[in-house]
Short mmCIF file of N, CA and C in Angstrom, two decimals:
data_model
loop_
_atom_site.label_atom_id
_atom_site.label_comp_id
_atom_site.label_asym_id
_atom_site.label_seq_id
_atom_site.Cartn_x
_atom_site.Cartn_y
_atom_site.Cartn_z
N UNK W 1223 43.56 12.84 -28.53
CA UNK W 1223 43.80 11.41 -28.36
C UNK W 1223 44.29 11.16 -26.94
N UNK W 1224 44.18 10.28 -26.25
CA UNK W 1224 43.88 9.66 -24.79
C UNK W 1224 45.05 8.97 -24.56
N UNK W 1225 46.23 9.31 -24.29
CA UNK W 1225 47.60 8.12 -23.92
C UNK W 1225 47.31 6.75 -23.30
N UNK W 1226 47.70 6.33 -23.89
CA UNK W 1226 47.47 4.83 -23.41
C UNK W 1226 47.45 4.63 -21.53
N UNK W 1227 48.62 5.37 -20.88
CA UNK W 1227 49.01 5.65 -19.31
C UNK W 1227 47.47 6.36 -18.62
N UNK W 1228 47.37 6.87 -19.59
CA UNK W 1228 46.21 7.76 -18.63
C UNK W 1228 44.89 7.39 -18.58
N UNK W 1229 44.54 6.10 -19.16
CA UNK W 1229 43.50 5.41 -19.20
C UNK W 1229 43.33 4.04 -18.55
N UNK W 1230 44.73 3.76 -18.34
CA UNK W 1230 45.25 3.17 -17.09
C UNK W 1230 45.29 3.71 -15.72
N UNK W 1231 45.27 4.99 -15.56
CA UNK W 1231 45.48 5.54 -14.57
C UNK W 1231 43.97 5.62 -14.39
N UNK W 1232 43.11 6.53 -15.19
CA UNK W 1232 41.56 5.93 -14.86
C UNK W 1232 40.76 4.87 -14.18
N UNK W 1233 41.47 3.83 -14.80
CA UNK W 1233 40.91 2.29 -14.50
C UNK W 1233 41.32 2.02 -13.41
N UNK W 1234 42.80 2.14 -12.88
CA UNK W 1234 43.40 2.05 -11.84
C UNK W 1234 42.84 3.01 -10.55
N UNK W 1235 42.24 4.36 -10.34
CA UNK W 1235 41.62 4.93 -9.65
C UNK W 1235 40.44 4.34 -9.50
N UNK W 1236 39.18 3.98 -10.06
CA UNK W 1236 38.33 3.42 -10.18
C UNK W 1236 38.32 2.10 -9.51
N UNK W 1237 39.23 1.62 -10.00
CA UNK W 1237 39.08 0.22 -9.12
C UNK W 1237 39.56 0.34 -7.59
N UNK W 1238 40.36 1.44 -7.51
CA UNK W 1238 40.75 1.94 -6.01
C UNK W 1238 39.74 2.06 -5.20
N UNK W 1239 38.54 2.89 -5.86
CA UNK W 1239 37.65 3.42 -5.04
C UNK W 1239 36.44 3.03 -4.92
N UNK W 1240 36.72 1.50 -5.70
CA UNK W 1240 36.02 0.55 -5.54
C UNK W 1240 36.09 -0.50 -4.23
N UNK W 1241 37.41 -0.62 -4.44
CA UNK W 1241 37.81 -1.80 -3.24
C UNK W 1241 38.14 -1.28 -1.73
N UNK W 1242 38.59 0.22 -2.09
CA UNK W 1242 38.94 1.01 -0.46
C UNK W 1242 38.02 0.36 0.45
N UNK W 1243 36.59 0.48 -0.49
CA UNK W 1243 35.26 0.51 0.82
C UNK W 1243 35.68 -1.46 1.39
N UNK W 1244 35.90 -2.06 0.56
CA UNK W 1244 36.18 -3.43 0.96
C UNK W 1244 37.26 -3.60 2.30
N UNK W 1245 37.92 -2.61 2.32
CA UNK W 1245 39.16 -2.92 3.82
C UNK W 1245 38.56 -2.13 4.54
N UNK W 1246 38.29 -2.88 5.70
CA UNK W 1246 37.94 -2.91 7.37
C UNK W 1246 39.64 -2.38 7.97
N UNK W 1247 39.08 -2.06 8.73
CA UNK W 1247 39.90 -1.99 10.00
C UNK W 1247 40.65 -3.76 10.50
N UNK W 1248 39.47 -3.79 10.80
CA UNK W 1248 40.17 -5.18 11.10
C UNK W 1248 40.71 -6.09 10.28
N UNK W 1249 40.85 -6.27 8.86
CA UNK W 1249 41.14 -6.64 7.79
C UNK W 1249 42.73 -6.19 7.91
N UNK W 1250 42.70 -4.93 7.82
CA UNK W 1250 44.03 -4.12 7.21
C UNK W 1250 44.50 -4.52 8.66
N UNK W 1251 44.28 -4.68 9.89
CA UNK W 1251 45.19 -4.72 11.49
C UNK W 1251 45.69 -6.18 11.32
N UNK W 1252 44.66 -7.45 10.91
CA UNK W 1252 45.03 -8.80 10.75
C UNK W 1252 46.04 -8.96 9.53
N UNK W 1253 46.05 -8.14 7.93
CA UNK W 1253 47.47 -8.48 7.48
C UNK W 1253 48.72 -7.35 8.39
N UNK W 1254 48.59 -6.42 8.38
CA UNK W 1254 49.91 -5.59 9.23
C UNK W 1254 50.50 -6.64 10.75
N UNK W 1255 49.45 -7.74 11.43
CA UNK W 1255 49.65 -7.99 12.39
C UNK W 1255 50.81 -9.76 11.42
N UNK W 1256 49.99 -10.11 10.23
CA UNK W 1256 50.62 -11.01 9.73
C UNK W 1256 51.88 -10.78 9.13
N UNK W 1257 52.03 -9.65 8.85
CA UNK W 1257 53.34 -8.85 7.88
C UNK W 1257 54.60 -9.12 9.20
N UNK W 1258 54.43 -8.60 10.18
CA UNK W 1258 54.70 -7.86 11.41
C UNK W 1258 55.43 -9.58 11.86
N UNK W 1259 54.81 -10.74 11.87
CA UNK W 1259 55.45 -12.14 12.13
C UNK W 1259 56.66 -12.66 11.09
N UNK W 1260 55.87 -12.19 9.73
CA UNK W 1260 57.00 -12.67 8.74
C UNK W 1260 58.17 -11.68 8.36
N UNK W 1261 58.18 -10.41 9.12
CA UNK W 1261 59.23 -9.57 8.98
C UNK W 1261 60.12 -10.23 10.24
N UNK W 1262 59.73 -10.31 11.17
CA UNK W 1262 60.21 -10.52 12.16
C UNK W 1262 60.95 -12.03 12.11
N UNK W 1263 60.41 -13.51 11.57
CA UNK W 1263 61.00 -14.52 11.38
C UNK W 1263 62.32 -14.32 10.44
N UNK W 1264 61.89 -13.18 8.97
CA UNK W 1264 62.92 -13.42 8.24
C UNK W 1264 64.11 -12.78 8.66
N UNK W 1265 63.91 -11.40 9.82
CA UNK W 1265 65.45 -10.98 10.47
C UNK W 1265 65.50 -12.69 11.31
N UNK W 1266 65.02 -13.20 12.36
CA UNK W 1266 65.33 -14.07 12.87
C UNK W 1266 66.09 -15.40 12.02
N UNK W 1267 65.50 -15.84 10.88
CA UNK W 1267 66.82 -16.46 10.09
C UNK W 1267 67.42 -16.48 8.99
N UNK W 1268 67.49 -15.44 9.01
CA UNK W 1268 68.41 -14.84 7.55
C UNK W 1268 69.58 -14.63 8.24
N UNK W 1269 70.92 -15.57 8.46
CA UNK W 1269 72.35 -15.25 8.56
C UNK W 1269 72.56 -13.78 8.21
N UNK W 1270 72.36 -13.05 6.92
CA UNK W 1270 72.84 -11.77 7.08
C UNK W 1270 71.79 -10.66 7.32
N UNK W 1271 72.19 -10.29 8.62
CA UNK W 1271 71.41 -9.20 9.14
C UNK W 1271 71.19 -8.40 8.19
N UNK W 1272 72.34 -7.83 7.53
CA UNK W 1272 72.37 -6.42 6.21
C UNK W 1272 71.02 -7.19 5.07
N UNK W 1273 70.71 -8.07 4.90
CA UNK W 1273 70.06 -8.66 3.79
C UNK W 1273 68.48 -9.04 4.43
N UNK W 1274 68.52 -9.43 5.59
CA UNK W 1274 67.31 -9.36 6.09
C UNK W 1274 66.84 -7.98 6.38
N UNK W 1275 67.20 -7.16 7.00
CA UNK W 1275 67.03 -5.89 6.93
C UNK W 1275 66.43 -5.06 5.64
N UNK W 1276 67.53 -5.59 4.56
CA UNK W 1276 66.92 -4.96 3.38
C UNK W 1276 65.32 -5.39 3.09
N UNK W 1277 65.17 -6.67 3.21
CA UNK W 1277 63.83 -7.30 2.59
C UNK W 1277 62.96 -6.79 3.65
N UNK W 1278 63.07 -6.73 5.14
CA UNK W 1278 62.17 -6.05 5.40
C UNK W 1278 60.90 -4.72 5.30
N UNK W 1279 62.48 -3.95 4.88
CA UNK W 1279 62.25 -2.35 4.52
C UNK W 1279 61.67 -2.53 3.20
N UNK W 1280 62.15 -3.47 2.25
CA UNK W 1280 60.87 -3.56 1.37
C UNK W 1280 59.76 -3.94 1.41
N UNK W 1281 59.56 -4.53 2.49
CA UNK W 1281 58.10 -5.24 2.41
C UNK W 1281 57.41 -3.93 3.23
N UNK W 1282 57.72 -3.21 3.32
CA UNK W 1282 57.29 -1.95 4.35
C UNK W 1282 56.82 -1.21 3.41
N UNK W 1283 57.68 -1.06 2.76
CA UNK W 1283 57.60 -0.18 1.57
C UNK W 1283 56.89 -0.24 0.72
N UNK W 1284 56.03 -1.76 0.03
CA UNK W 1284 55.31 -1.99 -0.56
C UNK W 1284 53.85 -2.28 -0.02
N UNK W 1285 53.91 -2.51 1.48
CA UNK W 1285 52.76 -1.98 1.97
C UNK W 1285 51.95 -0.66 1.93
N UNK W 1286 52.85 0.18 1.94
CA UNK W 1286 52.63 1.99 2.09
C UNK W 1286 51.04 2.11 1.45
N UNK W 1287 50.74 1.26 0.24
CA UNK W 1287 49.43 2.04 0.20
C UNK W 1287 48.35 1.56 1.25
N UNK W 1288 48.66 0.10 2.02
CA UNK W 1288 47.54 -0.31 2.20
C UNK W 1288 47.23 0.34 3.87
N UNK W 1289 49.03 1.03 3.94
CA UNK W 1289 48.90 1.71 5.86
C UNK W 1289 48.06 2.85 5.39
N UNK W 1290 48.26 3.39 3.92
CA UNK W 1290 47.46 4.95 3.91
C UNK W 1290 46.07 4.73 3.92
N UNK W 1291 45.29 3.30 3.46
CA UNK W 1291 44.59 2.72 3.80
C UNK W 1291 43.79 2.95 5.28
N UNK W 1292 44.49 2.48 5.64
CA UNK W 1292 44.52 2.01 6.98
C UNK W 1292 44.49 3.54 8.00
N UNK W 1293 44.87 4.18 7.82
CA UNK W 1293 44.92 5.41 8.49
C UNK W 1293 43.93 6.40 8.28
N UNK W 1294 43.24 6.62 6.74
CA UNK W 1294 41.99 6.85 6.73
C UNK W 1294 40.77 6.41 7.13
N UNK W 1295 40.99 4.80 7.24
CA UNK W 1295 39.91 4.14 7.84
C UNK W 1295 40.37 4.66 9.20
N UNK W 1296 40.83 5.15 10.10
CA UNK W 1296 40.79 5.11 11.54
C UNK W 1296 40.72 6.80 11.84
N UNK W 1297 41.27 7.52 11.03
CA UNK W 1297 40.11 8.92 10.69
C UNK W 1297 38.64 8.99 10.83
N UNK W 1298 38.32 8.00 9.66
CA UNK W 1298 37.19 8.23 9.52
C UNK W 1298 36.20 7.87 10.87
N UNK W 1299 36.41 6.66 11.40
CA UNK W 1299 36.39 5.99 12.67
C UNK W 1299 36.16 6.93 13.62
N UNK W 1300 37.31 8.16 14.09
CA UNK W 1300 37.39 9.02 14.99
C UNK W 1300 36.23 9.97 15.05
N UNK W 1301 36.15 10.28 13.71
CA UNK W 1301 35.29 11.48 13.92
C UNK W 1301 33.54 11.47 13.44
N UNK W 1302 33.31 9.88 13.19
CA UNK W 1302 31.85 9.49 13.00
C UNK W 1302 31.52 9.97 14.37
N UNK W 1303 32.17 9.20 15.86
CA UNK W 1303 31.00 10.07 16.82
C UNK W 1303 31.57 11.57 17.25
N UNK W 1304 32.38 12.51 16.95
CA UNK W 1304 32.59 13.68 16.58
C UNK W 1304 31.37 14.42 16.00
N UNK W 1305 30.80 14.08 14.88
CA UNK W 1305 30.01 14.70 13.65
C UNK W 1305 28.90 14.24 14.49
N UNK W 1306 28.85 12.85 15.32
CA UNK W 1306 27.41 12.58 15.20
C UNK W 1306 27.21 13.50 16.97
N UNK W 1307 27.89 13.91 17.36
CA UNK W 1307 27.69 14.49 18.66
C UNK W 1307 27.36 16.33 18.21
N UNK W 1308 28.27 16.34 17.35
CA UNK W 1308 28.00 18.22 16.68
C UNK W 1308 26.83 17.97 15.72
N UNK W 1309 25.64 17.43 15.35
CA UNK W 1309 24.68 16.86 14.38
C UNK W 1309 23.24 17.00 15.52
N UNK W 1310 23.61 16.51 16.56
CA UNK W 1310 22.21 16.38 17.59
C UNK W 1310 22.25 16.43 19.00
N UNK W 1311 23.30 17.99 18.64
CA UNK W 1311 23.17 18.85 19.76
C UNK W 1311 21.79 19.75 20.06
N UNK W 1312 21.18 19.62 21.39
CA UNK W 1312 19.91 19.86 20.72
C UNK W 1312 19.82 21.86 21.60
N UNK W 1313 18.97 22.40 20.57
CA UNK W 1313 19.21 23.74 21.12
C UNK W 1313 18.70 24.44 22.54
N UNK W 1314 18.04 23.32 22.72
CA UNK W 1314 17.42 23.56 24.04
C UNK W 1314 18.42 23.61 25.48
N UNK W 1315 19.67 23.39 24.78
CA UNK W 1315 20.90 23.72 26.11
C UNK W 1315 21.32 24.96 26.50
N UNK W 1316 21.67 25.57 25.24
CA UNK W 1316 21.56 27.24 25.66
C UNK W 1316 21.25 27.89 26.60
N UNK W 1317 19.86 27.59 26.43
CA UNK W 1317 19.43 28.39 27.88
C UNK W 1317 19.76 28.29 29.19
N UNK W 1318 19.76 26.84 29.09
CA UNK W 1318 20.75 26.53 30.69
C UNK W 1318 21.76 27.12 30.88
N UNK W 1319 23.00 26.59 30.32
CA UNK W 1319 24.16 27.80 29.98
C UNK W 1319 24.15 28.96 30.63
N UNK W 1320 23.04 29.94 29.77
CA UNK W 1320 22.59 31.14 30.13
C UNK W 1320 21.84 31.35 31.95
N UNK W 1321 21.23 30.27 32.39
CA UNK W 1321 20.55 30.34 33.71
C UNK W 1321 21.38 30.48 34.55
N UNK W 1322 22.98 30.04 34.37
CA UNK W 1322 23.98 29.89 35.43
C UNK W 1322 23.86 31.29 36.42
N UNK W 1323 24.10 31.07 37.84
CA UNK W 1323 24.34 32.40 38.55
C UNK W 1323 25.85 32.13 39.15
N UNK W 1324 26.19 33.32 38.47
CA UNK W 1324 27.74 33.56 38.71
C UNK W 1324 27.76 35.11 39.37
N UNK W 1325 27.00 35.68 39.98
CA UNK W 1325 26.96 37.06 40.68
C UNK W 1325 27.28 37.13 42.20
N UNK W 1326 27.93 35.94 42.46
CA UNK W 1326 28.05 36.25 43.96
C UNK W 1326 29.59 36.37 43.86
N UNK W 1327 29.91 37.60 44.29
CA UNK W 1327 31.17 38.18 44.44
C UNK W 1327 32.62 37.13 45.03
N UNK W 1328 32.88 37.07 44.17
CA UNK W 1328 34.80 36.08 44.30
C UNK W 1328 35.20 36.47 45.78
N UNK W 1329 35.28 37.48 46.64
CA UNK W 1329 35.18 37.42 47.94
C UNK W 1329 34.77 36.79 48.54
N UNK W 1330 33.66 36.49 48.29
CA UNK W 1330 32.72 35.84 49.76
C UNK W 1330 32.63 34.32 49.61
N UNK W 1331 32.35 34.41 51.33
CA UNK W 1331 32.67 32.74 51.47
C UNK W 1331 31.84 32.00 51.11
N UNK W 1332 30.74 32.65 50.83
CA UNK W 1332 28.73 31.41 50.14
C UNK W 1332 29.43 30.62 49.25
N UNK W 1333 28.59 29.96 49.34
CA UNK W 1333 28.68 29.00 48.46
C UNK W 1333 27.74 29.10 47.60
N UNK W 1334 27.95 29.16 46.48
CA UNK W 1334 27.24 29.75 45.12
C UNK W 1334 25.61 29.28 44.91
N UNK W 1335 26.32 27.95 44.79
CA UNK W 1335 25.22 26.92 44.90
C UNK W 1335 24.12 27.04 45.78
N UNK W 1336 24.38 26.99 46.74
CA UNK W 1336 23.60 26.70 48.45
C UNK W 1336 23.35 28.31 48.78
N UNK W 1337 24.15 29.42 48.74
CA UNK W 1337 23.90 30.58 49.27
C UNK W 1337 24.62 30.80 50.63
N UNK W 1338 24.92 29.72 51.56
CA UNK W 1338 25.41 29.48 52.88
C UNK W 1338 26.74 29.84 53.01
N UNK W 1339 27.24 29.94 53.61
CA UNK W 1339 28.83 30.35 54.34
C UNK W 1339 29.07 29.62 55.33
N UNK W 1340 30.59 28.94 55.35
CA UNK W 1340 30.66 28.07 56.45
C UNK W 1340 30.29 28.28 57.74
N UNK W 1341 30.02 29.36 58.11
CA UNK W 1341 29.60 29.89 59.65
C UNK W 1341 27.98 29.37 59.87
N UNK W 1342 27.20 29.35 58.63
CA UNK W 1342 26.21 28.70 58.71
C UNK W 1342 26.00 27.27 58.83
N UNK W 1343 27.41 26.76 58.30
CA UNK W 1343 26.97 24.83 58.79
C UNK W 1343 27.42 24.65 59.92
N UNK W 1344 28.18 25.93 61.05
CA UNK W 1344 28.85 25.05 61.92
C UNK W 1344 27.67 24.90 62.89
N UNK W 1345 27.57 24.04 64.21
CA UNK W 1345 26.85 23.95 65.34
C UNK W 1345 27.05 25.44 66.24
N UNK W 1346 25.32 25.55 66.13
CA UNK W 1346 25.64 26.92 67.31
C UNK W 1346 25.82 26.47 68.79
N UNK W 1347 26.76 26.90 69.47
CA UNK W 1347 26.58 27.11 70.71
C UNK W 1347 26.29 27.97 71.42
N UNK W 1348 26.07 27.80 72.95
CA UNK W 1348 25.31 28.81 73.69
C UNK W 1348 26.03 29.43 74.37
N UNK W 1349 26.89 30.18 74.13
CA UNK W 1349 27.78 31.56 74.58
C UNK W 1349 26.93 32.67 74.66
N UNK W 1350 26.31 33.20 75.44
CA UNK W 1350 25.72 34.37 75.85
C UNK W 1350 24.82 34.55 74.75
#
């Protein structure tokens, strides 16, 4: 037999993962940005600081699911062009990679690239 709680808790997941997909980013930033005015008016006139304070921290507090919300949506956000950059990497880079010439000895003055040494860009003059 099925407790009454836990078929609630069913329904209650379900409808979670129904509506998650419904909050945007910008949805969840426009109430936190609206929360964020009316926390702020009610310290501004509530005579007792200790009592405005409190109601704040609750209203914080009863937000909590919609910041965890909110923080997966900006996960997810991050790493769409992450995945989509490791997805259509194309293999034809490798080889370049591999073409690099790195054999000219850490001594010398050439320039890797070019082959030249500064003695070769300067102007010759005619000294004997």
């Amino acid at each position: 037999m099925q407790s009454p709680t836990g078929s609630d808790d069913d329904v209650m997941e379900d409808t979670e993962a129904q509506t998650s997909s419904d909050w945007t980013l910008q949805k969840l930033a426009s109430i936190f940005r609206q929360v964020q005015v009316l926390k702020d008016m009610i310290v501004e006139y509530d005579p007792s600081m200790e009592r405005g304070i409190m109601v704040t921290r609750g209203i914080t507090a009863s937000l909590k699911p919609l910041e965890d919300l909110f923080d997966e949506a900006k996960k997810r956000e991050r790493q769409l062009p992450i995945t989509m950059f490791l997805n259509r990497a194309p293999a034809a880079a490798e080889p370049i990679i591999l073409r690099r010439e790195v054999s000219v000895p850490l001594t010398s003055s050439r320039n890797p690239r070019t082959g030249r040494s500064p003695e070769d860009l300067r102007p010759r003059t005619e000294s004997g």
